[in-house]
């Protein structure tokens, strides 16, 4: 998608056998705003860390402005 600022496809992350992220996929086009809402431990920070390349995912991809953050 040419206008996508952020693309996340089937991102998965587990810690100590517990699934934190399961199949997260989203596309955020240029000019759009995204809010992450959820209870404590839902995986919001883990998702952001994976998207920014500060953490790693077990599988899936995250692209920011077309560059691979997680693969």
Tab-separated table of N, CA and C in Angstrom:
chain	number	residue	atom	x	y	z
A	1	UNK	N	0.844	-1.180	0.000
A	1	UNK	CA	0.000	0.000	0.000
A	1	UNK	C	0.890	1.244	0.000
A	2	UNK	N	0.838	2.075	-1.028
A	2	UNK	CA	1.768	3.187	-1.166
A	2	UNK	C	1.621	4.280	-0.114
A	3	UNK	N	0.444	4.505	0.438
A	3	UNK	CA	0.235	5.569	1.415
A	3	UNK	C	0.392	5.112	2.857
A	4	UNK	N	0.793	3.877	3.077
A	4	UNK	CA	0.883	3.347	4.434
A	4	UNK	C	2.106	3.902	5.147
A	5	UNK	N	1.871	4.498	6.307
A	5	UNK	CA	2.955	4.986	7.140
A	5	UNK	C	3.463	3.854	8.029
A	6	UNK	N	2.545	3.054	8.549
A	6	UNK	CA	2.880	1.902	9.393
A	6	UNK	C	2.101	0.700	8.897
A	7	UNK	N	2.796	-0.422	8.728
A	7	UNK	CA	2.155	-1.679	8.363
A	7	UNK	C	2.655	-2.767	9.306
A	8	UNK	N	1.741	-3.414	9.969
A	8	UNK	CA	2.064	-4.539	10.851
A	8	UNK	C	1.299	-5.735	10.314
A	9	UNK	N	1.990	-6.852	10.124
A	9	UNK	CA	1.356	-8.028	9.555
A	9	UNK	C	1.644	-9.268	10.391
A	10	UNK	N	0.602	-9.809	11.020
A	10	UNK	CA	0.646	-11.074	11.751
A	10	UNK	C	1.775	-11.119	12.792
A	11	UNK	N	1.864	-10.075	13.607
A	11	UNK	CA	2.910	-9.976	14.620
A	11	UNK	C	2.560	-10.847	15.819
A	12	UNK	N	3.510	-11.678	16.229
A	12	UNK	CA	3.332	-12.580	17.369
A	12	UNK	C	4.508	-12.437	18.314
A	13	UNK	N	4.220	-12.457	19.618
A	13	UNK	CA	5.278	-12.388	20.637
A	13	UNK	C	4.808	-13.157	21.861
A	14	UNK	N	5.660	-14.032	22.351
A	14	UNK	CA	5.376	-14.816	23.562
A	14	UNK	C	6.508	-14.607	24.557
A	15	UNK	N	6.167	-14.617	25.845
A	15	UNK	CA	7.152	-14.516	26.916
A	15	UNK	C	6.858	-15.621	27.910
A	16	UNK	N	7.854	-16.449	28.173
A	16	UNK	CA	7.709	-17.572	29.106
A	16	UNK	C	6.496	-18.452	28.772
A	17	UNK	N	6.275	-18.680	27.486
A	17	UNK	CA	5.179	-19.532	27.045
A	17	UNK	C	3.818	-18.863	27.022
A	18	UNK	N	3.736	-17.601	27.445
A	18	UNK	CA	2.463	-16.870	27.447
A	18	UNK	C	2.416	-15.938	26.237
A	19	UNK	N	1.373	-16.067	25.420
A	19	UNK	CA	1.222	-15.230	24.229
A	19	UNK	C	0.872	-13.804	24.644
A	20	UNK	N	1.715	-12.860	24.251
A	20	UNK	CA	1.469	-11.446	24.531
A	20	UNK	C	0.780	-10.798	23.330
A	21	UNK	N	1.288	-11.081	22.135
A	21	UNK	CA	0.676	-10.616	20.892
A	21	UNK	C	0.359	-11.830	20.038
A	22	UNK	N	-0.848	-11.884	19.510
A	22	UNK	CA	-1.261	-13.009	18.659
A	22	UNK	C	-1.859	-12.489	17.368
A	23	UNK	N	-1.086	-12.582	16.295
A	23	UNK	CA	-1.599	-12.248	14.970
A	23	UNK	C	-2.047	-10.817	14.799
A	24	UNK	N	-1.320	-9.863	15.371
A	24	UNK	CA	-1.697	-8.454	15.263
A	24	UNK	C	-1.355	-7.939	13.870
A	25	UNK	N	-2.352	-7.377	13.201
A	25	UNK	CA	-2.168	-6.784	11.880
A	25	UNK	C	-2.878	-5.443	11.843
A	26	UNK	N	-2.218	-4.444	11.291
A	26	UNK	CA	-2.851	-3.133	11.137
A	26	UNK	C	-2.112	-2.339	10.079
A	27	UNK	N	-2.814	-1.397	9.481
A	27	UNK	CA	-2.232	-0.480	8.516
A	27	UNK	C	-2.665	0.915	8.901
A	28	UNK	N	-1.705	1.806	9.022
A	28	UNK	CA	-1.982	3.194	9.368
A	28	UNK	C	-1.489	4.058	8.221
A	29	UNK	N	-2.415	4.721	7.556
A	29	UNK	CA	-2.056	5.539	6.409
A	29	UNK	C	-1.568	6.911	6.867
A	30	UNK	N	-0.811	7.564	6.019
A	30	UNK	CA	-0.285	8.887	6.303
A	30	UNK	C	-1.423	9.839	6.655
A	31	UNK	N	-1.250	10.584	7.747
A	31	UNK	CA	-2.255	11.550	8.178
A	31	UNK	C	-3.270	10.998	9.158
A	32	UNK	N	-3.239	9.692	9.416
A	32	UNK	CA	-4.178	9.074	10.356
A	32	UNK	C	-3.582	9.031	11.759
A	33	UNK	N	-4.446	8.881	12.739
A	33	UNK	CA	-4.039	8.788	14.137
A	33	UNK	C	-4.515	7.463	14.689
A	34	UNK	N	-3.694	6.850	15.541
A	34	UNK	CA	-4.030	5.566	16.147
A	34	UNK	C	-3.928	5.692	17.657
A	35	UNK	N	-4.905	5.188	18.366
A	35	UNK	CA	-4.859	5.129	19.821
A	35	UNK	C	-4.899	3.676	20.253
A	36	UNK	N	-4.022	3.297	21.182
A	36	UNK	CA	-4.013	1.939	21.715
A	36	UNK	C	-4.629	1.968	23.105
A	37	UNK	N	-5.699	1.238	23.266
A	37	UNK	CA	-6.411	1.194	24.536
A	37	UNK	C	-6.544	-0.256	24.959
A	38	UNK	N	-6.286	-0.521	26.230
A	38	UNK	CA	-6.430	-1.881	26.739
A	38	UNK	C	-6.017	-1.959	28.196
A	39	UNK	N	-6.335	-3.055	28.801
A	39	UNK	CA	-6.006	-3.249	30.215
A	39	UNK	C	-4.500	-3.466	30.384
A	40	UNK	N	-4.058	-3.419	31.615
A	40	UNK	CA	-2.671	-3.679	31.929
A	40	UNK	C	-2.310	-5.090	31.475
A	41	UNK	N	-1.191	-5.214	30.777
A	41	UNK	CA	-0.746	-6.523	30.310
A	41	UNK	C	-1.348	-6.957	28.990
A	42	UNK	N	-2.068	-6.066	28.320
A	42	UNK	CA	-2.717	-6.427	27.061
A	42	UNK	C	-1.742	-6.490	25.884
A	43	UNK	N	-0.550	-5.898	26.021
A	43	UNK	CA	0.441	-5.944	24.954
A	43	UNK	C	0.651	-4.632	24.215
A	44	UNK	N	0.108	-3.541	24.734
A	44	UNK	CA	0.242	-2.242	24.063
A	44	UNK	C	1.703	-1.820	23.929
A	45	UNK	N	2.430	-1.853	25.029
A	45	UNK	CA	3.838	-1.454	25.007
A	45	UNK	C	4.669	-2.438	24.201
A	46	UNK	N	4.370	-3.714	24.309
A	46	UNK	CA	5.094	-4.729	23.536
A	46	UNK	C	4.908	-4.479	22.047
A	47	UNK	N	3.702	-4.143	21.629
A	47	UNK	CA	3.441	-3.832	20.222
A	47	UNK	C	4.262	-2.630	19.776
A	48	UNK	N	4.253	-1.565	20.561
A	48	UNK	CA	5.014	-0.370	20.197
A	48	UNK	C	6.508	-0.659	20.139
A	49	UNK	N	7.024	-1.420	21.102
A	49	UNK	CA	8.453	-1.758	21.115
A	49	UNK	C	8.834	-2.572	19.872
A	50	UNK	N	7.989	-3.509	19.486
A	50	UNK	CA	8.252	-4.298	18.279
A	50	UNK	C	8.189	-3.424	17.028
A	51	UNK	N	7.223	-2.516	16.973
A	51	UNK	CA	7.081	-1.642	15.815
A	51	UNK	C	8.278	-0.705	15.666
A	52	UNK	N	8.872	-0.291	16.782
A	52	UNK	CA	10.003	0.638	16.744
A	52	UNK	C	11.348	-0.058	16.665
A	53	UNK	N	11.340	-1.386	16.702
A	53	UNK	CA	12.588	-2.131	16.638
A	53	UNK	C	13.324	-2.178	17.969
A	54	UNK	N	12.660	-1.810	19.058
A	54	UNK	CA	13.266	-1.835	20.391
A	54	UNK	C	13.104	-3.193	21.064
A	55	UNK	N	12.194	-3.979	20.555
A	55	UNK	CA	11.973	-5.339	21.030
A	55	UNK	C	11.893	-6.228	19.814
A	56	UNK	N	11.705	-7.500	20.024
A	56	UNK	CA	11.624	-8.379	18.874
A	56	UNK	C	10.336	-9.195	18.939
A	57	UNK	N	9.866	-9.572	17.777
A	57	UNK	CA	8.675	-10.406	17.668
A	57	UNK	C	9.122	-11.823	17.344
A	58	UNK	N	8.313	-12.797	17.742
A	58	UNK	CA	8.605	-14.186	17.412
A	58	UNK	C	8.358	-14.446	15.924
A	59	UNK	N	7.362	-13.774	15.370
A	59	UNK	CA	7.075	-13.893	13.939
A	59	UNK	C	6.251	-12.685	13.509
A	60	UNK	N	6.167	-12.496	12.206
A	60	UNK	CA	5.433	-11.373	11.653
A	60	UNK	C	6.377	-10.256	11.245
A	61	UNK	N	5.813	-9.202	10.661
A	61	UNK	CA	6.620	-8.070	10.214
A	61	UNK	C	5.992	-6.752	10.640
A	62	UNK	N	6.848	-5.743	10.794
A	62	UNK	CA	6.407	-4.381	11.062
A	62	UNK	C	7.231	-3.458	10.179
A	63	UNK	N	6.561	-2.640	9.396
A	63	UNK	CA	7.220	-1.677	8.522
A	63	UNK	C	6.804	-0.274	8.936
A	64	UNK	N	7.780	0.604	9.068
A	64	UNK	CA	7.503	2.005	9.328
A	64	UNK	C	8.119	2.797	8.198
A	65	UNK	N	7.289	3.518	7.473
A	65	UNK	CA	7.706	4.254	6.276
A	65	UNK	C	8.455	3.363	5.297
A	66	UNK	N	8.036	2.105	5.212
A	66	UNK	CA	8.602	1.160	4.269
A	66	UNK	C	9.848	0.440	4.732
A	67	UNK	N	10.424	0.854	5.875
A	67	UNK	CA	11.613	0.194	6.397
A	67	UNK	C	11.216	-0.880	7.399
A	68	UNK	N	11.940	-1.983	7.385
A	68	UNK	CA	11.639	-3.085	8.271
A	68	UNK	C	12.066	-2.744	9.698
A	69	UNK	N	11.114	-2.766	10.630
A	69	UNK	CA	11.421	-2.588	12.050
A	69	UNK	C	11.564	-3.955	12.691
A	70	UNK	N	10.697	-4.886	12.333
A	70	UNK	CA	10.704	-6.246	12.866
A	70	UNK	C	10.423	-7.210	11.728
A	71	UNK	N	11.197	-8.262	11.670
A	71	UNK	CA	10.953	-9.282	10.640
A	71	UNK	C	11.249	-10.637	11.214
